[in-house]
């Protein structure tokens, strides 16, 4: 097995002002967009669906040791908060979602978020295409088989966070493409 390829940081990562919130609103918007792209690319590369800011703050994602510059926890939280908002709300297109709905209430810090390098709706399209392309219509698979099974090894959704898979499958239920049955943790999925 070959070693994983190292993550390639964008050129802006080596520009010191990238790590300092910019006062000009147009420049700040550009900076937030670049941070959002970087975080999504990082999570995609590392096949991460959840990002713990507490754990990631000292990682290369937020800390450029060569420049001796870092985005602090409050700055990282601001970027992810921007990512949670829609474009209409002046945000980053709902490319993140805080895990704890009560986070931020009564001073509780927001620290863990889903990072949507593909939104659940986009994952639903990927899975629906896979079902169609592999002749799985009419088949019944467990959620475990979808996430960890041999048939999905070559798919981007292989190894997916189970909660993200369930969000994705619920979208397919609403679209009338699947039925989910069984007990929590032992769900089966029938594809139509």
mmCIF file of N, CA and C in Angstrom, residues 1-122:
data_model
loop_
_atom_site.group_PDB
_atom_site.id
_atom_site.type_symbol
_atom_site.label_atom_id
_atom_site.label_comp_id
_atom_site.label_asym_id
_atom_site.label_seq_id
_atom_site.Cartn_x
_atom_site.Cartn_y
_atom_site.Cartn_z
ATOM 1 N N UNK A 1 0.848 -1.182 0.000
ATOM 2 C CA UNK A 1 0.000 0.000 0.000
ATOM 3 C C UNK A 1 0.886 1.235 0.000
ATOM 4 N N UNK A 2 0.605 2.169 -0.889
ATOM 5 C CA UNK A 2 1.430 3.371 -0.984
ATOM 6 C C UNK A 2 1.034 4.382 0.080
ATOM 7 N N UNK A 3 1.980 5.234 0.408
ATOM 8 C CA UNK A 3 1.732 6.270 1.402
ATOM 9 C C UNK A 3 0.749 7.283 0.820
ATOM 10 N N UNK A 4 -0.129 7.839 1.669
ATOM 11 C CA UNK A 4 -1.068 8.825 1.160
ATOM 12 C C UNK A 4 -0.327 10.061 0.642
ATOM 13 N N UNK A 5 -0.892 10.666 -0.378
ATOM 14 C CA UNK A 5 -0.258 11.871 -0.916
ATOM 15 C C UNK A 5 -0.430 13.009 0.081
ATOM 16 N N UNK A 6 0.602 13.836 0.213
ATOM 17 C CA UNK A 6 0.475 14.956 1.154
ATOM 18 C C UNK A 6 -0.532 15.983 0.643
ATOM 19 N N UNK A 7 -1.155 16.661 1.562
ATOM 20 C CA UNK A 7 -2.119 17.693 1.208
ATOM 21 C C UNK A 7 -1.379 18.875 0.580
ATOM 22 N N UNK A 8 -1.914 19.367 -0.515
ATOM 23 C CA UNK A 8 -1.330 20.520 -1.202
ATOM 24 C C UNK A 8 -2.073 21.789 -0.781
ATOM 25 N N UNK A 9 -1.394 22.642 -0.047
ATOM 26 C CA UNK A 9 -1.999 23.899 0.382
ATOM 27 C C UNK A 9 -2.033 24.886 -0.775
ATOM 28 N N UNK A 10 -3.068 25.740 -0.825
ATOM 29 C CA UNK A 10 -3.135 26.749 -1.882
ATOM 30 C C UNK A 10 -2.094 27.843 -1.633
ATOM 31 N N UNK A 11 -1.747 28.616 -2.657
ATOM 32 C CA UNK A 11 -0.746 29.678 -2.488
ATOM 33 C C UNK A 11 -1.090 30.678 -1.382
ATOM 34 N N UNK A 12 -2.380 30.973 -1.185
ATOM 35 C CA UNK A 12 -2.762 31.950 -0.156
ATOM 36 C C UNK A 12 -2.351 31.511 1.246
ATOM 37 N N UNK A 13 -2.173 30.206 1.449
ATOM 38 C CA UNK A 13 -1.779 29.680 2.760
ATOM 39 C C UNK A 13 -0.399 30.206 3.164
ATOM 40 N N UNK A 14 0.412 30.574 2.204
ATOM 41 C CA UNK A 14 1.761 31.083 2.486
ATOM 42 C C UNK A 14 1.832 32.604 2.437
ATOM 43 N N UNK A 15 0.694 33.252 2.519
ATOM 44 C CA UNK A 15 0.594 34.703 2.510
ATOM 45 C C UNK A 15 0.189 35.128 3.918
ATOM 46 N N UNK A 16 1.085 35.750 4.698
ATOM 47 C CA UNK A 16 0.797 36.033 6.114
ATOM 48 C C UNK A 16 -0.548 36.700 6.410
ATOM 49 N N UNK A 17 -1.030 37.668 5.608
ATOM 50 C CA UNK A 17 -2.330 38.278 5.933
ATOM 51 C C UNK A 17 -3.521 37.310 5.873
ATOM 52 N N UNK A 18 -3.326 36.155 5.261
ATOM 53 C CA UNK A 18 -4.399 35.154 5.205
ATOM 54 C C UNK A 18 -4.839 34.763 6.612
ATOM 55 N N UNK A 19 -3.957 34.851 7.573
ATOM 56 C CA UNK A 19 -4.232 34.417 8.939
ATOM 57 C C UNK A 19 -4.764 35.534 9.838
ATOM 58 N N UNK A 20 -4.938 36.729 9.283
ATOM 59 C CA UNK A 20 -5.427 37.871 10.047
ATOM 60 C C UNK A 20 -6.744 38.345 9.451
ATOM 61 N N UNK A 21 -7.821 38.422 10.258
ATOM 62 C CA UNK A 21 -9.100 38.905 9.713
ATOM 63 C C UNK A 21 -8.921 40.277 9.064
ATOM 64 N N UNK A 22 -9.387 40.391 7.839
ATOM 65 C CA UNK A 22 -9.206 41.621 7.074
ATOM 66 C C UNK A 22 -10.333 42.607 7.347
ATOM 67 N N UNK A 23 -9.992 43.905 7.534
ATOM 68 C CA UNK A 23 -11.013 44.907 7.887
ATOM 69 C C UNK A 23 -11.902 45.323 6.708
ATOM 70 N N UNK A 24 -11.396 45.279 5.488
ATOM 71 C CA UNK A 24 -12.176 45.659 4.316
ATOM 72 C C UNK A 24 -13.181 44.546 4.019
ATOM 73 N N UNK A 25 -14.465 44.891 3.864
ATOM 74 C CA UNK A 25 -15.501 43.860 3.723
ATOM 75 C C UNK A 25 -15.315 43.004 2.470
ATOM 76 N N UNK A 26 -14.897 43.591 1.354
ATOM 77 C CA UNK A 26 -14.673 42.789 0.140
ATOM 78 C C UNK A 26 -13.491 41.847 0.314
ATOM 79 N N UNK A 27 -12.436 42.353 0.932
ATOM 80 C CA UNK A 27 -11.257 41.518 1.186
ATOM 81 C C UNK A 27 -11.600 40.418 2.177
ATOM 82 N N UNK A 28 -12.391 40.762 3.193
ATOM 83 C CA UNK A 28 -12.798 39.766 4.200
ATOM 84 C C UNK A 28 -13.644 38.669 3.554
ATOM 85 N N UNK A 29 -14.560 39.042 2.663
ATOM 86 C CA UNK A 29 -15.379 38.049 1.976
ATOM 87 C C UNK A 29 -14.492 37.099 1.169
ATOM 88 N N UNK A 30 -13.530 37.646 0.453
ATOM 89 C CA UNK A 30 -12.596 36.822 -0.319
ATOM 90 C C UNK A 30 -11.807 35.897 0.610
ATOM 91 N N UNK A 31 -11.380 36.425 1.743
ATOM 92 C CA UNK A 31 -10.634 35.629 2.720
ATOM 93 C C UNK A 31 -11.498 34.485 3.255
ATOM 94 N N UNK A 32 -12.750 34.765 3.595
ATOM 95 C CA UNK A 32 -13.651 33.723 4.101
ATOM 96 C C UNK A 32 -13.883 32.650 3.043
ATOM 97 N N UNK A 33 -14.049 33.061 1.794
ATOM 98 C CA UNK A 33 -14.226 32.093 0.711
ATOM 99 C C UNK A 33 -13.006 31.190 0.576
ATOM 100 N N UNK A 34 -11.816 31.779 0.688
ATOM 101 C CA UNK A 34 -10.583 30.992 0.578
ATOM 102 C C UNK A 34 -10.426 30.038 1.762
ATOM 103 N N UNK A 35 -10.767 30.500 2.960
ATOM 104 C CA UNK A 35 -10.721 29.617 4.131
ATOM 105 C C UNK A 35 -11.717 28.472 3.980
ATOM 106 N N UNK A 36 -12.911 28.785 3.497
ATOM 107 C CA UNK A 36 -13.924 27.749 3.288
ATOM 108 C C UNK A 36 -13.419 26.706 2.297
ATOM 109 N N UNK A 37 -12.859 27.152 1.197
ATOM 110 C CA UNK A 37 -12.314 26.216 0.193
ATOM 111 C C UNK A 37 -11.199 25.367 0.783
ATOM 112 N N UNK A 38 -10.331 25.992 1.564
ATOM 113 C CA UNK A 38 -9.224 25.265 2.186
ATOM 114 C C UNK A 38 -9.751 24.207 3.157
ATOM 115 N N UNK A 39 -10.685 24.577 4.010
ATOM 116 C CA UNK A 39 -11.223 23.637 4.995
ATOM 117 C C UNK A 39 -11.924 22.470 4.293
ATOM 118 N N UNK A 40 -12.712 22.773 3.258
ATOM 119 C CA UNK A 40 -13.387 21.702 2.506
ATOM 120 C C UNK A 40 -12.371 20.776 1.843
ATOM 121 N N UNK A 41 -11.349 21.360 1.217
ATOM 122 C CA UNK A 41 -10.327 20.547 0.537
ATOM 123 C C UNK A 41 -9.561 19.692 1.543
ATOM 124 N N UNK A 42 -9.232 20.266 2.690
ATOM 125 C CA UNK A 42 -8.524 19.541 3.747
ATOM 126 C C UNK A 42 -9.354 18.338 4.210
ATOM 127 N N UNK A 43 -10.635 18.592 4.500
ATOM 128 C CA UNK A 43 -11.503 17.516 4.987
ATOM 129 C C UNK A 43 -11.704 16.455 3.905
ATOM 130 N N UNK A 44 -11.865 16.872 2.670
ATOM 131 C CA UNK A 44 -12.022 15.901 1.579
ATOM 132 C C UNK A 44 -10.762 15.044 1.447
ATOM 133 N N UNK A 45 -9.597 15.695 1.457
ATOM 134 C CA UNK A 45 -8.331 14.977 1.328
ATOM 135 C C UNK A 45 -8.167 13.941 2.445
ATOM 136 N N UNK A 46 -8.534 14.329 3.653
ATOM 137 C CA UNK A 46 -8.372 13.451 4.814
ATOM 138 C C UNK A 46 -9.614 12.597 5.079
ATOM 139 N N UNK A 47 -10.576 12.671 4.190
ATOM 140 C CA UNK A 47 -11.819 11.910 4.293
ATOM 141 C C UNK A 47 -12.477 12.149 5.658
ATOM 142 N N UNK A 48 -12.549 13.425 6.045
ATOM 143 C CA UNK A 48 -13.165 13.830 7.304
ATOM 144 C C UNK A 48 -14.522 14.430 7.015
ATOM 145 N N UNK A 49 -15.472 14.130 7.857
ATOM 146 C CA UNK A 49 -16.813 14.687 7.722
ATOM 147 C C UNK A 49 -17.120 15.636 8.866
ATOM 148 N N UNK A 50 -16.420 15.455 9.967
ATOM 149 C CA UNK A 50 -16.572 16.316 11.141
ATOM 150 C C UNK A 50 -15.231 16.975 11.405
ATOM 151 N N UNK A 51 -15.296 18.213 11.824
ATOM 152 C CA UNK A 51 -14.077 18.935 12.172
ATOM 153 C C UNK A 51 -14.221 19.460 13.585
ATOM 154 N N UNK A 52 -13.342 18.998 14.466
ATOM 155 C CA UNK A 52 -13.277 19.520 15.817
ATOM 156 C C UNK A 52 -12.278 20.663 15.807
ATOM 157 N N UNK A 53 -12.757 21.862 16.037
ATOM 158 C CA UNK A 53 -11.856 23.018 16.010
ATOM 159 C C UNK A 53 -10.798 22.916 17.103
ATOM 160 N N UNK A 54 -11.184 22.384 18.245
ATOM 161 C CA UNK A 54 -10.235 22.232 19.356
ATOM 162 C C UNK A 54 -9.075 21.338 18.926
ATOM 163 N N UNK A 55 -9.394 20.221 18.237
ATOM 164 C CA UNK A 55 -8.350 19.294 17.793
ATOM 165 C C UNK A 55 -7.560 19.832 16.603
ATOM 166 N N UNK A 56 -8.230 20.574 15.730
ATOM 167 C CA UNK A 56 -7.594 21.020 14.479
ATOM 168 C C UNK A 56 -6.809 22.316 14.615
ATOM 169 N N UNK A 57 -7.024 23.064 15.681
ATOM 170 C CA UNK A 57 -6.438 24.405 15.772
ATOM 171 C C UNK A 57 -4.905 24.384 15.738
ATOM 172 N N UNK A 58 -4.293 23.311 16.239
ATOM 173 C CA UNK A 58 -2.833 23.211 16.214
ATOM 174 C C UNK A 58 -2.322 22.390 15.029
ATOM 175 N N UNK A 59 -3.232 21.944 14.167
ATOM 176 C CA UNK A 59 -2.830 21.166 12.991
ATOM 177 C C UNK A 59 -2.376 22.125 11.883
ATOM 178 N N UNK A 60 -1.740 21.593 10.854
ATOM 179 C CA UNK A 60 -1.334 22.447 9.728
ATOM 180 C C UNK A 60 -2.501 23.180 9.063
ATOM 181 N N UNK A 61 -3.724 22.703 9.219
ATOM 182 C CA UNK A 61 -4.866 23.386 8.630
ATOM 183 C C UNK A 61 -4.935 24.841 9.089
ATOM 184 N N UNK A 62 -4.772 25.060 10.367
ATOM 185 C CA UNK A 62 -4.893 26.413 10.918
ATOM 186 C C UNK A 62 -3.570 27.004 11.390
ATOM 187 N N UNK A 63 -2.490 26.231 11.314
ATOM 188 C CA UNK A 63 -1.209 26.700 11.847
ATOM 189 C C UNK A 63 -0.104 26.472 10.811
ATOM 190 N N UNK A 64 0.348 27.551 10.197
ATOM 191 C CA UNK A 64 1.445 27.491 9.240
ATOM 192 C C UNK A 64 2.745 27.704 10.030
ATOM 193 N N UNK A 65 3.423 26.619 10.328
ATOM 194 C CA UNK A 65 4.629 26.702 11.154
ATOM 195 C C UNK A 65 5.770 27.415 10.426
ATOM 196 N N UNK A 66 5.820 27.320 9.113
ATOM 197 C CA UNK A 66 6.871 28.003 8.358
ATOM 198 C C UNK A 66 6.761 29.509 8.532
ATOM 199 N N UNK A 67 5.534 30.027 8.451
ATOM 200 C CA UNK A 67 5.313 31.469 8.626
ATOM 201 C C UNK A 67 5.206 31.862 10.101
ATOM 202 N N UNK A 68 5.029 30.860 10.950
ATOM 203 C CA UNK A 68 4.736 31.098 12.363
ATOM 204 C C UNK A 68 3.471 31.941 12.504
ATOM 205 N N UNK A 69 2.462 31.560 11.696
ATOM 206 C CA UNK A 69 1.165 32.228 11.720
ATOM 207 C C UNK A 69 0.095 31.177 11.944
ATOM 208 N N UNK A 70 -0.967 31.578 12.607
ATOM 209 C CA UNK A 70 -2.071 30.666 12.861
ATOM 210 C C UNK A 70 -3.375 31.438 12.887
ATOM 211 N N UNK A 71 -4.439 30.721 12.610
ATOM 212 C CA UNK A 71 -5.773 31.243 12.825
ATOM 213 C C UNK A 71 -6.159 30.770 14.218
ATOM 214 N N UNK A 72 -6.508 31.698 15.095
ATOM 215 C CA UNK A 72 -6.849 31.282 16.456
ATOM 216 C C UNK A 72 -8.234 30.643 16.489
ATOM 217 N N UNK A 73 -8.600 30.103 17.632
ATOM 218 C CA UNK A 73 -9.858 29.374 17.776
ATOM 219 C C UNK A 73 -11.052 30.261 17.434
ATOM 220 N N UNK A 74 -11.048 31.488 17.892
ATOM 221 C CA UNK A 74 -12.160 32.398 17.592
ATOM 222 C C UNK A 74 -12.235 32.659 16.089
ATOM 223 N N UNK A 75 -11.092 32.826 15.453
ATOM 224 C CA UNK A 75 -11.061 33.044 14.007
ATOM 225 C C UNK A 75 -11.560 31.829 13.244
ATOM 226 N N UNK A 76 -11.150 30.635 13.667
ATOM 227 C CA UNK A 76 -11.607 29.399 13.028
ATOM 228 C C UNK A 76 -13.113 29.249 13.209
ATOM 229 N N UNK A 77 -13.601 29.570 14.402
ATOM 230 C CA UNK A 77 -15.037 29.492 14.680
ATOM 231 C C UNK A 77 -15.806 30.481 13.788
ATOM 232 N N UNK A 78 -15.249 31.694 13.590
ATOM 233 C CA UNK A 78 -15.882 32.688 12.718
ATOM 234 C C UNK A 78 -15.983 32.173 11.281
ATOM 235 N N UNK A 79 -14.922 31.524 10.797
ATOM 236 C CA UNK A 79 -14.932 30.996 9.427
ATOM 237 C C UNK A 79 -16.003 29.916 9.295
ATOM 238 N N UNK A 80 -16.031 28.968 10.234
ATOM 239 C CA UNK A 80 -17.013 27.881 10.159
ATOM 240 C C UNK A 80 -18.428 28.437 10.309
ATOM 241 N N UNK A 81 -18.606 29.412 11.172
ATOM 242 C CA UNK A 81 -19.927 30.044 11.331
ATOM 243 C C UNK A 81 -20.372 30.651 10.002
ATOM 244 N N UNK A 82 -19.466 31.338 9.304
ATOM 245 C CA UNK A 82 -19.771 31.903 7.987
ATOM 246 C C UNK A 82 -20.141 30.792 7.010
ATOM 247 N N UNK A 83 -19.434 29.666 7.092
ATOM 248 C CA UNK A 83 -19.706 28.529 6.205
ATOM 249 C C UNK A 83 -21.094 27.932 6.434
ATOM 250 N N UNK A 84 -21.664 28.092 7.647
ATOM 251 C CA UNK A 84 -22.974 27.516 7.956
ATOM 252 C C UNK A 84 -24.123 28.301 7.330
ATOM 253 N N UNK A 85 -23.863 29.535 6.929
ATOM 254 C CA UNK A 85 -24.922 30.388 6.397
ATOM 255 C C UNK A 85 -25.051 30.238 4.882
ATOM 256 N N UNK A 86 -26.265 30.457 4.388
ATOM 257 C CA UNK A 86 -26.498 30.402 2.942
ATOM 258 C C UNK A 86 -25.938 31.662 2.284
ATOM 259 N N UNK A 87 -25.801 31.612 0.970
ATOM 260 C CA UNK A 87 -25.350 32.799 0.242
ATOM 261 C C UNK A 87 -26.308 33.962 0.466
ATOM 262 N N UNK A 88 -27.627 33.660 0.517
ATOM 263 C CA UNK A 88 -28.632 34.701 0.731
ATOM 264 C C UNK A 88 -28.445 35.395 2.078
ATOM 265 N N UNK A 89 -27.892 34.668 3.041
ATOM 266 C CA UNK A 89 -27.648 35.231 4.378
ATOM 267 C C UNK A 89 -26.267 35.891 4.456
ATOM 268 N N UNK A 90 -25.577 35.956 3.309
ATOM 269 C CA UNK A 90 -24.233 36.526 3.295
ATOM 270 C C UNK A 90 -23.179 35.541 3.752
ATOM 271 N N UNK A 91 -23.456 34.263 3.580
ATOM 272 C CA UNK A 91 -22.538 33.236 4.067
ATOM 273 C C UNK A 91 -21.928 32.397 2.971
ATOM 274 N N UNK A 92 -21.398 31.269 3.410
ATOM 275 C CA UNK A 92 -20.598 30.411 2.557
ATOM 276 C C UNK A 92 -21.315 29.244 1.911
ATOM 277 N N UNK A 93 -22.616 29.348 1.718
ATOM 278 C CA UNK A 93 -23.319 28.317 0.967
ATOM 279 C C UNK A 93 -23.634 27.061 1.743
ATOM 280 N N UNK A 94 -23.791 27.193 3.052
ATOM 281 C CA UNK A 94 -24.121 26.049 3.913
ATOM 282 C C UNK A 94 -23.146 24.884 3.703
ATOM 283 N N UNK A 95 -21.870 25.198 3.766
ATOM 284 C CA UNK A 95 -20.833 24.177 3.618
ATOM 285 C C UNK A 95 -20.372 23.633 4.967
ATOM 286 N N UNK A 96 -21.067 24.028 6.041
ATOM 287 C CA UNK A 96 -20.778 23.494 7.377
ATOM 288 C C UNK A 96 -22.076 23.494 8.175
ATOM 289 N N UNK A 97 -22.090 22.689 9.217
ATOM 290 C CA UNK A 97 -23.248 22.618 10.116
ATOM 291 C C UNK A 97 -22.729 22.241 11.498
ATOM 292 N N UNK A 98 -23.042 23.077 12.480
ATOM 293 C CA UNK A 98 -22.627 22.761 13.847
ATOM 294 C C UNK A 98 -23.328 21.499 14.298
ATOM 295 N N UNK A 99 -22.616 20.612 14.975
ATOM 296 C CA UNK A 99 -23.201 19.358 15.435
ATOM 297 C C UNK A 99 -24.163 19.560 16.585
ATOM 298 N N UNK A 100 -23.822 20.421 17.506
ATOM 299 C CA UNK A 100 -24.654 20.652 18.678
ATOM 300 C C UNK A 100 -25.546 21.856 18.411
ATOM 301 N N UNK A 101 -26.834 21.613 18.234
ATOM 302 C CA UNK A 101 -27.769 22.696 17.931
ATOM 303 C C UNK A 101 -27.798 23.751 19.029
ATOM 304 N N UNK A 102 -27.500 23.351 20.260
ATOM 305 C CA UNK A 102 -27.527 24.314 21.354
ATOM 306 C C UNK A 102 -26.196 25.036 21.523
ATOM 307 N N UNK A 103 -25.203 24.666 20.730
ATOM 308 C CA UNK A 103 -23.912 25.355 20.826
ATOM 309 C C UNK A 103 -24.124 26.829 20.515
ATOM 310 N N UNK A 104 -23.447 27.660 21.250
ATOM 311 C CA UNK A 104 -23.586 29.090 21.066
ATOM 312 C C UNK A 104 -24.673 29.693 21.934
ATOM 313 N N UNK A 105 -25.536 28.849 22.507
ATOM 314 C CA UNK A 105 -26.590 29.329 23.386
ATOM 315 C C UNK A 105 -26.040 29.370 24.801
ATOM 316 N N UNK A 106 -26.354 30.429 25.520
ATOM 317 C CA UNK A 106 -25.884 30.606 26.908
ATOM 318 C C UNK A 106 -24.364 30.474 27.029
ATOM 319 N N UNK A 107 -23.650 30.920 26.018
ATOM 320 C CA UNK A 107 -22.187 30.927 26.087
ATOM 321 C C UNK A 107 -21.519 29.604 25.778
ATOM 322 N N UNK A 108 -22.298 28.554 25.463
ATOM 323 C CA UNK A 108 -21.689 27.264 25.112
ATOM 324 C C UNK A 108 -20.938 27.432 23.792
ATOM 325 N N UNK A 109 -19.641 27.115 23.769
ATOM 326 C CA UNK A 109 -18.870 27.335 22.541
ATOM 327 C C UNK A 109 -19.204 26.312 21.454
ATOM 328 N N UNK A 110 -19.203 26.815 20.239
ATOM 329 C CA UNK A 110 -19.363 25.933 19.085
ATOM 330 C C UNK A 110 -17.974 25.420 18.754
ATOM 331 N N UNK A 111 -17.829 24.087 18.686
ATOM 332 C CA UNK A 111 -16.471 23.580 18.456
ATOM 333 C C UNK A 111 -16.393 22.419 17.472
ATOM 334 N N UNK A 112 -17.524 21.737 17.169
ATOM 335 C CA UNK A 112 -17.484 20.611 16.241
ATOM 336 C C UNK A 112 -18.549 20.837 15.171
ATOM 337 N N UNK A 113 -18.127 20.687 13.925
ATOM 338 C CA UNK A 113 -19.061 20.909 12.814
ATOM 339 C C UNK A 113 -18.877 19.848 11.741
ATOM 340 N N UNK A 114 -19.981 19.540 11.071
ATOM 341 C CA UNK A 114 -19.873 18.793 9.828
ATOM 342 C C UNK A 114 -19.296 19.771 8.809
ATOM 343 N N UNK A 115 -18.390 19.303 7.997
ATOM 344 C CA UNK A 115 -17.881 20.103 6.890
ATOM 345 C C UNK A 115 -18.400 19.439 5.622
ATOM 346 N N UNK A 116 -19.201 20.178 4.900
ATOM 347 C CA UNK A 116 -19.858 19.630 3.714
ATOM 348 C C UNK A 116 -19.029 19.879 2.471
ATOM 349 N N UNK A 117 -17.964 19.093 2.289
ATOM 350 C CA UNK A 117 -17.253 19.162 1.017
ATOM 351 C C UNK A 117 -18.158 18.626 -0.072
ATOM 352 N N UNK A 118 -19.157 17.863 0.323
ATOM 353 C CA UNK A 118 -20.351 17.564 -0.477
ATOM 354 C C UNK A 118 -21.507 17.641 0.507
ATOM 355 N N UNK A 119 -22.508 18.421 0.166
ATOM 356 C CA UNK A 119 -23.686 18.503 1.032
ATOM 357 C C UNK A 119 -24.444 17.160 0.981
ATOM 358 N N UNK A 120 -25.272 16.869 1.992
ATOM 359 C CA UNK A 120 -26.040 15.619 1.971
ATOM 360 C C UNK A 120 -26.846 15.442 0.672
ATOM 361 N N UNK A 121 -27.374 16.536 0.132
ATOM 362 C CA UNK A 121 -28.122 16.454 -1.132
ATOM 363 C C UNK A 121 -27.213 15.997 -2.272
ATOM 364 N N UNK A 122 -25.969 16.462 -2.254
ATOM 365 C CA UNK A 122 -25.000 16.062 -3.280
ATOM 366 C C UNK A 122 -24.597 14.603 -3.096
#
